[in-house]
């Protein structure tokens, strides 16, 4: 059971949009999941919501549309198309990278970005571009090092510290956690971060007036 303020298992699929003109109205708060093809974006969304909402696949490039899920009338989760997969035909690549770029640049309701990277090869050029762009726009970032079940605990923690150190240089609002949708590692870290972005930081009842 997730110890979060928001009930993520109430998420409902709204739409698969080929471009940003087909998305729901740009109001309320959206948190988007981005990362290289096959990084585990759709799996993370499914683990968070405890549902099979997003299609996952062994074939990279599965998610080519902007998939939108609603938590309530003004809170949405977005599964973005993956980037950086070499074997996709150029024409398709241009089309969906365009929708990704447009989404990132134009979507006013985007208030937080989850950047998923395979723990075995994090911080590739495109990941850094994306994170630097988010910092520049003052959008908070949660970097999730996915498939953390592939590493033993010591190695996992070492990798998290290394990525944290590298990203600290950017001086942005960036958190870094290990994650595994398979083993549930980091699931609460994800849920608590989203809680903060959707609802504002948690204030203990005894601290409030
Ligand atoms: N070992 C392990 N494998 C995982 C984990 N999460 C995802 N995978 C596997 O990684 C592959 C890709 O997962 P997806 O969730 O479809 O990745 P994606 O980022 O949505 O990929 P695209 O939609 O193609 O961009 C699948 O074969 C998953 O089973 C994890 O936590 N551990
Ligand atoms: Mg996907």
PDB file of C-alpha atoms and ligand atoms in Angstrom:
ATOM      1  CA  UNK A   1       0.000   0.000   0.000  1.00  0.00           C
ATOM      2  CA  UNK A   2       1.345   3.430  -0.943  1.00  0.00           C
ATOM      3  CA  UNK A   3       1.626   5.905   1.924  1.00  0.00           C
ATOM      4  CA  UNK A   4       0.744   8.905  -0.220  1.00  0.00           C
ATOM      5  CA  UNK A   5      -1.725  11.757   0.198  1.00  0.00           C
ATOM      6  CA  UNK A   6      -3.156  11.280  -3.297  1.00  0.00           C
ATOM      7  CA  UNK A   7      -4.763   7.977  -4.244  1.00  0.00           C
ATOM      8  CA  UNK A   8      -2.840   7.181  -7.422  1.00  0.00           C
ATOM      9  CA  UNK A   9      -4.809   3.997  -8.010  1.00  0.00           C
ATOM     10  CA  UNK A  10      -7.826   6.127  -8.893  1.00  0.00           C
ATOM     11  CA  UNK A  11      -6.100   7.284 -12.127  1.00  0.00           C
ATOM     12  CA  UNK A  12      -8.214   6.916 -15.240  1.00  0.00           C
ATOM     13  CA  UNK A  13      -7.151   6.878 -18.889  1.00  0.00           C
ATOM     14  CA  UNK A  14      -8.368   9.968 -20.749  1.00  0.00           C
ATOM     15  CA  UNK A  15      -6.760  10.057 -24.171  1.00  0.00           C
ATOM     16  CA  UNK A  16      -3.876   9.159 -26.499  1.00  0.00           C
ATOM     17  CA  UNK A  17      -2.942  12.303 -28.375  1.00  0.00           C
ATOM     18  CA  UNK A  18      -0.793  12.353 -31.552  1.00  0.00           C
ATOM     19  CA  UNK A  19       0.051  16.005 -30.907  1.00  0.00           C
ATOM     20  CA  UNK A  20      -0.606  18.646 -28.275  1.00  0.00           C
ATOM     21  CA  UNK A  21      -3.698  20.043 -30.002  1.00  0.00           C
ATOM     22  CA  UNK A  22      -5.542  16.826 -29.038  1.00  0.00           C
ATOM     23  CA  UNK A  23      -4.722  17.003 -25.347  1.00  0.00           C
ATOM     24  CA  UNK A  24      -7.272  17.954 -22.699  1.00  0.00           C
ATOM     25  CA  UNK A  25      -7.600  21.650 -21.853  1.00  0.00           C
ATOM     26  CA  UNK A  26      -4.312  23.109 -20.615  1.00  0.00           C
ATOM     27  CA  UNK A  27      -5.456  23.854 -17.058  1.00  0.00           C
ATOM     28  CA  UNK A  28      -4.796  22.380 -13.630  1.00  0.00           C
ATOM     29  CA  UNK A  29      -1.552  20.491 -12.931  1.00  0.00           C
ATOM     30  CA  UNK A  30       0.218  17.920 -15.081  1.00  0.00           C
ATOM     31  CA  UNK A  31       3.211  15.765 -14.212  1.00  0.00           C
ATOM     32  CA  UNK A  32       4.940  14.105 -17.162  1.00  0.00           C
ATOM     33  CA  UNK A  33       7.040  10.936 -17.362  1.00  0.00           C
ATOM     34  CA  UNK A  34       9.883  11.294 -19.864  1.00  0.00           C
ATOM     35  CA  UNK A  35      12.968   9.309 -20.772  1.00  0.00           C
ATOM     36  CA  UNK A  36      14.690   7.253 -23.406  1.00  0.00           C
ATOM     37  CA  UNK A  37      12.739   4.518 -25.160  1.00  0.00           C
ATOM     38  CA  UNK A  38      12.572   1.421 -22.995  1.00  0.00           C
ATOM     39  CA  UNK A  39      13.643   3.280 -19.810  1.00  0.00           C
ATOM     40  CA  UNK A  40      10.528   2.034 -18.012  1.00  0.00           C
ATOM     41  CA  UNK A  41       8.156   5.025 -18.145  1.00  0.00           C
ATOM     42  CA  UNK A  42       4.984   3.058 -18.807  1.00  0.00           C
ATOM     43  CA  UNK A  43       5.948   0.395 -16.247  1.00  0.00           C
ATOM     44  CA  UNK A  44       6.510   3.101 -13.610  1.00  0.00           C
ATOM     45  CA  UNK A  45       3.094   4.628 -14.292  1.00  0.00           C
ATOM     46  CA  UNK A  46       1.462   1.231 -14.003  1.00  0.00           C
ATOM     47  CA  UNK A  47       3.285   0.496 -10.736  1.00  0.00           C
ATOM     48  CA  UNK A  48       2.317   3.887  -9.302  1.00  0.00           C
ATOM     49  CA  UNK A  49      -1.346   3.545 -10.212  1.00  0.00           C
ATOM     50  CA  UNK A  50      -1.453  -0.205  -9.503  1.00  0.00           C
ATOM     51  CA  UNK A  51      -3.230  -0.652 -12.826  1.00  0.00           C
ATOM     52  CA  UNK A  52      -2.353  -1.720 -16.354  1.00  0.00           C
ATOM     53  CA  UNK A  53      -3.051   1.754 -17.723  1.00  0.00           C
ATOM     54  CA  UNK A  54      -0.049   2.271 -19.975  1.00  0.00           C
ATOM     55  CA  UNK A  55       1.144  -0.253 -22.545  1.00  0.00           C
ATOM     56  CA  UNK A  56       4.601  -1.637 -21.848  1.00  0.00           C
ATOM     57  CA  UNK A  57       6.752  -3.529 -24.288  1.00  0.00           C
ATOM     58  CA  UNK A  58      10.070  -5.204 -24.937  1.00  0.00           C
ATOM     59  CA  UNK A  59      10.140  -3.273 -28.227  1.00  0.00           C
ATOM     60  CA  UNK A  60      11.521   0.216 -27.616  1.00  0.00           C
ATOM     61  CA  UNK A  61       9.415   3.015 -29.021  1.00  0.00           C
ATOM     62  CA  UNK A  62       6.134   1.485 -27.910  1.00  0.00           C
ATOM     63  CA  UNK A  63       4.648   4.717 -26.594  1.00  0.00           C
ATOM     64  CA  UNK A  64       4.442   7.041 -29.583  1.00  0.00           C
ATOM     65  CA  UNK A  65       1.452   9.038 -28.459  1.00  0.00           C
ATOM     66  CA  UNK A  66       1.026  11.384 -25.532  1.00  0.00           C
ATOM     67  CA  UNK A  67      -1.034   9.279 -23.136  1.00  0.00           C
ATOM     68  CA  UNK A  68      -3.024  11.166 -20.548  1.00  0.00           C
ATOM     69  CA  UNK A  69      -4.397   9.858 -17.256  1.00  0.00           C
ATOM     70  CA  UNK A  70      -6.568  11.833 -14.849  1.00  0.00           C
ATOM     71  CA  UNK A  71      -6.404  11.676 -11.056  1.00  0.00           C
ATOM     72  CA  UNK A  72      -9.231  14.190 -10.756  1.00  0.00           C
ATOM     73  CA  UNK A  73     -10.547  17.235 -12.644  1.00  0.00           C
ATOM     74  CA  UNK A  74      -7.337  19.235 -12.281  1.00  0.00           C
ATOM     75  CA  UNK A  75      -4.555  16.668 -11.819  1.00  0.00           C
ATOM     76  CA  UNK A  76      -3.129  14.567 -14.644  1.00  0.00           C
ATOM     77  CA  UNK A  77      -0.281  12.136 -15.273  1.00  0.00           C
ATOM     78  CA  UNK A  78       1.305  12.090 -18.747  1.00  0.00           C
ATOM     79  CA  UNK A  79       3.185   9.212 -20.403  1.00  0.00           C
ATOM     80  CA  UNK A  80       5.407  10.871 -23.030  1.00  0.00           C
ATOM     81  CA  UNK A  81       6.909   9.196 -26.106  1.00  0.00           C
ATOM     82  CA  UNK A  82      10.425   7.889 -25.458  1.00  0.00           C
ATOM     83  CA  UNK A  83      13.390   9.513 -27.167  1.00  0.00           C
ATOM     84  CA  UNK A  84      16.736   8.356 -28.458  1.00  0.00           C
ATOM     85  CA  UNK A  85      15.905   5.027 -30.020  1.00  0.00           C
ATOM     86  CA  UNK A  86      18.100   4.625 -33.097  1.00  0.00           C
ATOM     87  CA  UNK A  87      16.201   1.958 -35.023  1.00  0.00           C
ATOM     88  CA  UNK A  88      12.989   3.875 -35.497  1.00  0.00           C
ATOM     89  CA  UNK A  89      12.390   5.167 -39.063  1.00  0.00           C
ATOM     90  CA  UNK A  90      13.464   8.797 -39.335  1.00  0.00           C
ATOM     91  CA  UNK A  91      10.052  10.020 -40.450  1.00  0.00           C
ATOM     92  CA  UNK A  92       8.382   8.546 -37.356  1.00  0.00           C
ATOM     93  CA  UNK A  93      11.157   9.832 -35.152  1.00  0.00           C
ATOM     94  CA  UNK A  94      10.720  13.398 -36.353  1.00  0.00           C
ATOM     95  CA  UNK A  95       6.964  13.188 -35.921  1.00  0.00           C
ATOM     96  CA  UNK A  96       6.939  12.004 -32.359  1.00  0.00           C
ATOM     97  CA  UNK A  97       9.981  13.923 -31.204  1.00  0.00           C
ATOM     98  CA  UNK A  98       8.143  16.969 -32.485  1.00  0.00           C
ATOM     99  CA  UNK A  99       5.124  16.192 -30.321  1.00  0.00           C
ATOM    100  CA  UNK A 100       7.441  15.614 -27.341  1.00  0.00           C
ATOM    101  CA  UNK A 101       9.233  18.934 -27.914  1.00  0.00           C
ATOM    102  CA  UNK A 102       5.983  20.809 -28.372  1.00  0.00           C
ATOM    103  CA  UNK A 103       4.521  19.293 -25.252  1.00  0.00           C
ATOM    104  CA  UNK A 104       7.541  20.293 -23.171  1.00  0.00           C
ATOM    105  CA  UNK A 105       7.753  23.815 -24.544  1.00  0.00           C
ATOM    106  CA  UNK A 106       4.108  24.784 -24.745  1.00  0.00           C
ATOM    107  CA  UNK A 107       2.228  23.007 -22.018  1.00  0.00           C
ATOM    108  CA  UNK A 108       1.513  25.560 -19.264  1.00  0.00           C
ATOM    109  CA  UNK A 109       0.025  23.002 -16.877  1.00  0.00           C
ATOM    110  CA  UNK A 110       3.303  20.998 -16.822  1.00  0.00           C
ATOM    111  CA  UNK A 111       4.469  21.469 -13.214  1.00  0.00           C
ATOM    112  CA  UNK A 112       6.857  18.584 -12.709  1.00  0.00           C
ATOM    113  CA  UNK A 113       8.967  16.226 -14.788  1.00  0.00           C
ATOM    114  CA  UNK A 114       9.861  12.655 -13.895  1.00  0.00           C
ATOM    115  CA  UNK A 115      12.946  11.701 -15.922  1.00  0.00           C
ATOM    116  CA  UNK A 116      13.440   7.945 -16.053  1.00  0.00           C
ATOM    117  CA  UNK A 117      16.861   6.504 -16.835  1.00  0.00           C
ATOM    118  CA  UNK A 118      18.063   2.911 -16.729  1.00  0.00           C
ATOM    119  CA  UNK A 119      20.332   2.703 -13.662  1.00  0.00           C
ATOM    120  CA  UNK A 120      22.909   0.886 -15.798  1.00  0.00           C
ATOM    121  CA  UNK A 121      23.357   3.847 -18.176  1.00  0.00           C
ATOM    122  CA  UNK A 122      22.012   7.128 -16.792  1.00  0.00           C
ATOM    123  CA  UNK A 123      22.648  10.744 -17.860  1.00  0.00           C
ATOM    124  CA  UNK A 124      23.004  10.292 -21.608  1.00  0.00           C
ATOM    125  CA  UNK A 125      23.199  13.482 -23.695  1.00  0.00           C
ATOM    126  CA  UNK A 126      19.453  13.649 -24.365  1.00  0.00           C
ATOM    127  CA  UNK A 127      18.695  13.061 -20.661  1.00  0.00           C
ATOM    128  CA  UNK A 128      21.012  15.921 -19.715  1.00  0.00           C
ATOM    129  CA  UNK A 129      19.454  18.187 -22.362  1.00  0.00           C
ATOM    130  CA  UNK A 130      16.005  17.462 -20.945  1.00  0.00           C
ATOM    131  CA  UNK A 131      17.015  17.984 -17.308  1.00  0.00           C
ATOM    132  CA  UNK A 132      18.899  21.197 -18.120  1.00  0.00           C
ATOM    133  CA  UNK A 133      15.901  22.456 -20.061  1.00  0.00           C
ATOM    134  CA  UNK A 134      13.595  21.758 -17.082  1.00  0.00           C
ATOM    135  CA  UNK A 135      15.950  23.539 -14.667  1.00  0.00           C
ATOM    136  CA  UNK A 136      16.030  26.513 -17.056  1.00  0.00           C
ATOM    137  CA  UNK A 137      12.209  26.658 -16.991  1.00  0.00           C
ATOM    138  CA  UNK A 138      12.153  26.188 -13.192  1.00  0.00           C
ATOM    139  CA  UNK A 139      10.262  22.927 -13.516  1.00  0.00           C
ATOM    140  CA  UNK A 140      11.144  20.518 -10.684  1.00  0.00           C
ATOM    141  CA  UNK A 141      12.711  17.210 -11.729  1.00  0.00           C
ATOM    142  CA  UNK A 142      12.590  13.742 -10.212  1.00  0.00           C
ATOM    143  CA  UNK A 143      15.302  11.562 -11.747  1.00  0.00           C
ATOM    144  CA  UNK A 144      14.376   7.906 -11.307  1.00  0.00           C
ATOM    145  CA  UNK A 145      17.107   5.342 -11.879  1.00  0.00           C
ATOM    146  CA  UNK A 146      14.981   2.496 -13.190  1.00  0.00           C
ATOM    147  CA  UNK A 147      15.413  -1.285 -13.215  1.00  0.00           C
ATOM    148  CA  UNK A 148      17.273  -0.894  -9.909  1.00  0.00           C
ATOM    149  CA  UNK A 149      16.505  -4.582  -9.263  1.00  0.00           C
ATOM    150  CA  UNK A 150      19.350  -5.308 -11.707  1.00  0.00           C
ATOM    151  CA  UNK A 151      21.876  -4.076  -9.109  1.00  0.00           C
ATOM    152  CA  UNK A 152      22.622  -5.213  -5.561  1.00  0.00           C
ATOM    153  CA  UNK A 153      21.890  -2.617  -2.873  1.00  0.00           C
ATOM    154  CA  UNK A 154      25.455  -1.331  -2.491  1.00  0.00           C
ATOM    155  CA  UNK A 155      25.975  -0.712  -6.174  1.00  0.00           C
ATOM    156  CA  UNK A 156      22.508   0.818  -6.427  1.00  0.00           C
ATOM    157  CA  UNK A 157      23.216   3.351  -3.675  1.00  0.00           C
ATOM    158  CA  UNK A 158      26.590   4.195  -5.187  1.00  0.00           C
ATOM    159  CA  UNK A 159      24.974   4.949  -8.529  1.00  0.00           C
ATOM    160  CA  UNK A 160      22.304   7.155  -6.906  1.00  0.00           C
ATOM    161  CA  UNK A 161      25.002   9.167  -5.101  1.00  0.00           C
ATOM    162  CA  UNK A 162      27.002   9.602  -8.289  1.00  0.00           C
ATOM    163  CA  UNK A 163      23.998  10.834 -10.277  1.00  0.00           C
ATOM    164  CA  UNK A 164      22.966  13.127  -7.394  1.00  0.00           C
ATOM    165  CA  UNK A 165      26.441  14.642  -7.341  1.00  0.00           C
ATOM    166  CA  UNK A 166      26.471  15.228 -11.082  1.00  0.00           C
ATOM    167  CA  UNK A 167      22.993  16.782 -11.131  1.00  0.00           C
ATOM    168  CA  UNK A 168      23.692  18.981  -8.090  1.00  0.00           C
ATOM    169  CA  UNK A 169      25.985  20.976 -10.404  1.00  0.00           C
ATOM    170  CA  UNK A 170      22.898  22.227 -12.229  1.00  0.00           C
ATOM    171  CA  UNK A 171      21.593  24.008  -9.103  1.00  0.00           C
ATOM    172  CA  UNK A 172      18.012  23.078  -9.868  1.00  0.00           C
ATOM    173  CA  UNK A 173      15.108  21.524  -7.954  1.00  0.00           C
ATOM    174  CA  UNK A 174      16.213  17.954  -8.662  1.00  0.00           C
ATOM    175  CA  UNK A 175      15.671  14.791  -6.651  1.00  0.00           C
ATOM    176  CA  UNK A 176      17.265  11.446  -7.470  1.00  0.00           C
ATOM    177  CA  UNK A 177      16.031   8.002  -6.397  1.00  0.00           C
ATOM    178  CA  UNK A 178      16.546   4.385  -7.365  1.00  0.00           C
ATOM    179  CA  UNK A 179      13.412   2.792  -8.785  1.00  0.00           C
ATOM    180  CA  UNK A 180      12.082  -0.609  -9.779  1.00  0.00           C
ATOM    181  CA  UNK A 181       8.540  -1.174 -10.929  1.00  0.00           C
ATOM    182  CA  UNK A 182       9.269  -4.884 -10.703  1.00  0.00           C
ATOM    183  CA  UNK A 183      10.272  -4.858  -7.012  1.00  0.00           C
ATOM    184  CA  UNK A 184       8.484  -1.708  -5.843  1.00  0.00           C
ATOM    185  CA  UNK A 185      11.777   0.044  -5.046  1.00  0.00           C
ATOM    186  CA  UNK A 186      11.354   3.840  -4.842  1.00  0.00           C
ATOM    187  CA  UNK A 187       7.598   3.725  -5.316  1.00  0.00           C
ATOM    188  CA  UNK A 188       6.943   5.796  -2.178  1.00  0.00           C
ATOM    189  CA  UNK A 189       9.640   8.303  -3.201  1.00  0.00           C
ATOM    190  CA  UNK A 190       7.816   8.731  -6.499  1.00  0.00           C
ATOM    191  CA  UNK A 191       4.394   9.072  -4.852  1.00  0.00           C
ATOM    192  CA  UNK A 192       5.636  11.572  -2.225  1.00  0.00           C
ATOM    193  CA  UNK A 193       7.327  13.724  -4.848  1.00  0.00           C
ATOM    194  CA  UNK A 194       4.155  13.805  -6.945  1.00  0.00           C
ATOM    195  CA  UNK A 195       2.147  14.634  -3.797  1.00  0.00           C
ATOM    196  CA  UNK A 196       4.416  17.658  -3.265  1.00  0.00           C
ATOM    197  CA  UNK A 197       4.056  18.805  -6.863  1.00  0.00           C
ATOM    198  CA  UNK A 198       0.295  18.372  -6.972  1.00  0.00           C
ATOM    199  CA  UNK A 199      -0.586  19.524  -3.460  1.00  0.00           C
ATOM    200  CA  UNK A 200       2.392  21.546  -2.210  1.00  0.00           C
ATOM    201  CA  UNK A 201       4.870  20.387   0.454  1.00  0.00           C
ATOM    202  CA  UNK A 202       3.500  18.287   3.283  1.00  0.00           C
ATOM    203  CA  UNK A 203       2.918  20.193   6.524  1.00  0.00           C
ATOM    204  CA  UNK A 204       2.680  18.095   9.679  1.00  0.00           C
ATOM    205  CA  UNK A 205      -0.648  18.718  11.438  1.00  0.00           C
ATOM    206  CA  UNK A 206       1.117  19.938  14.641  1.00  0.00           C
ATOM    207  CA  UNK A 207       3.088  22.501  12.579  1.00  0.00           C
ATOM    208  CA  UNK A 208      -0.003  24.168  11.139  1.00  0.00           C
ATOM    209  CA  UNK A 209      -2.042  26.794  12.932  1.00  0.00           C
TER     210      UNK A 209
HETATM  211  N1  LIG B   1      14.113  -5.622 -14.575  1.00  0.00           N
HETATM  212  C1  LIG B   1      13.235  -4.657 -14.776  1.00  0.00           C
HETATM  213  N2  LIG B   1      12.700  -4.465 -16.016  1.00  0.00           N
HETATM  214  C2  LIG B   1      11.834  -3.458 -16.180  1.00  0.00           C
HETATM  215  C3  LIG B   1      11.459  -2.589 -15.109  1.00  0.00           C
HETATM  216  N3  LIG B   1      10.605  -1.658 -15.591  1.00  0.00           N
HETATM  217  C4  LIG B   1      10.453  -1.933 -16.909  1.00  0.00           C
HETATM  218  N4  LIG B   1      11.175  -3.004 -17.280  1.00  0.00           N
HETATM  219  C5  LIG B   1      11.224  -3.623 -18.628  1.00  0.00           C
HETATM  220  O1  LIG B   1      11.732  -2.679 -19.563  1.00  0.00           O
HETATM  221  C6  LIG B   1      11.045  -2.774 -20.805  1.00  0.00           C
HETATM  222  C7  LIG B   1      10.478  -1.405 -21.191  1.00  0.00           C
HETATM  223  O2  LIG B   1       9.508  -0.990 -20.245  1.00  0.00           O
HETATM  224  P1  LIG B   1       8.414   0.129 -20.606  1.00  0.00           P
HETATM  225  O3  LIG B   1       7.742   0.496 -19.334  1.00  0.00           O
HETATM  226  O4  LIG B   1       7.565  -0.316 -21.739  1.00  0.00           O
HETATM  227  O5  LIG B   1       9.377   1.323 -21.086  1.00  0.00           O
HETATM  228  P2  LIG B   1       8.991   2.735 -21.715  1.00  0.00           P
HETATM  229  O6  LIG B   1       9.966   3.715 -21.181  1.00  0.00           O
HETATM  230  O7  LIG B   1       7.550   3.042 -21.494  1.00  0.00           O
HETATM  231  O8  LIG B   1       9.297   2.490 -23.265  1.00  0.00           O
HETATM  232  P3  LIG B   1       8.722   3.284 -24.544  1.00  0.00           P
HETATM  233  O9  LIG B   1       7.249   3.430 -24.376  1.00  0.00           O
HETATM  234  O10 LIG B   1       9.127   2.388 -25.677  1.00  0.00           O
HETATM  235  O11 LIG B   1       9.443   4.590 -24.606  1.00  0.00           O
HETATM  236  C8  LIG B   1       9.985  -3.847 -20.624  1.00  0.00           C
HETATM  237  O12 LIG B   1      10.496  -5.073 -21.147  1.00  0.00           O
HETATM  238  C9  LIG B   1       9.809  -3.924 -19.117  1.00  0.00           C
HETATM  239  O13 LIG B   1       9.386  -5.193 -18.688  1.00  0.00           O
HETATM  240  C10 LIG B   1      12.023  -2.840 -13.814  1.00  0.00           C
HETATM  241  O14 LIG B   1      11.752  -2.162 -12.801  1.00  0.00           O
HETATM  242  N5  LIG B   1      12.890  -3.886 -13.718  1.00  0.00           N
HETATM  243 MG1  LIG B   2       6.043   3.474 -22.809  1.00  0.00          MG
END
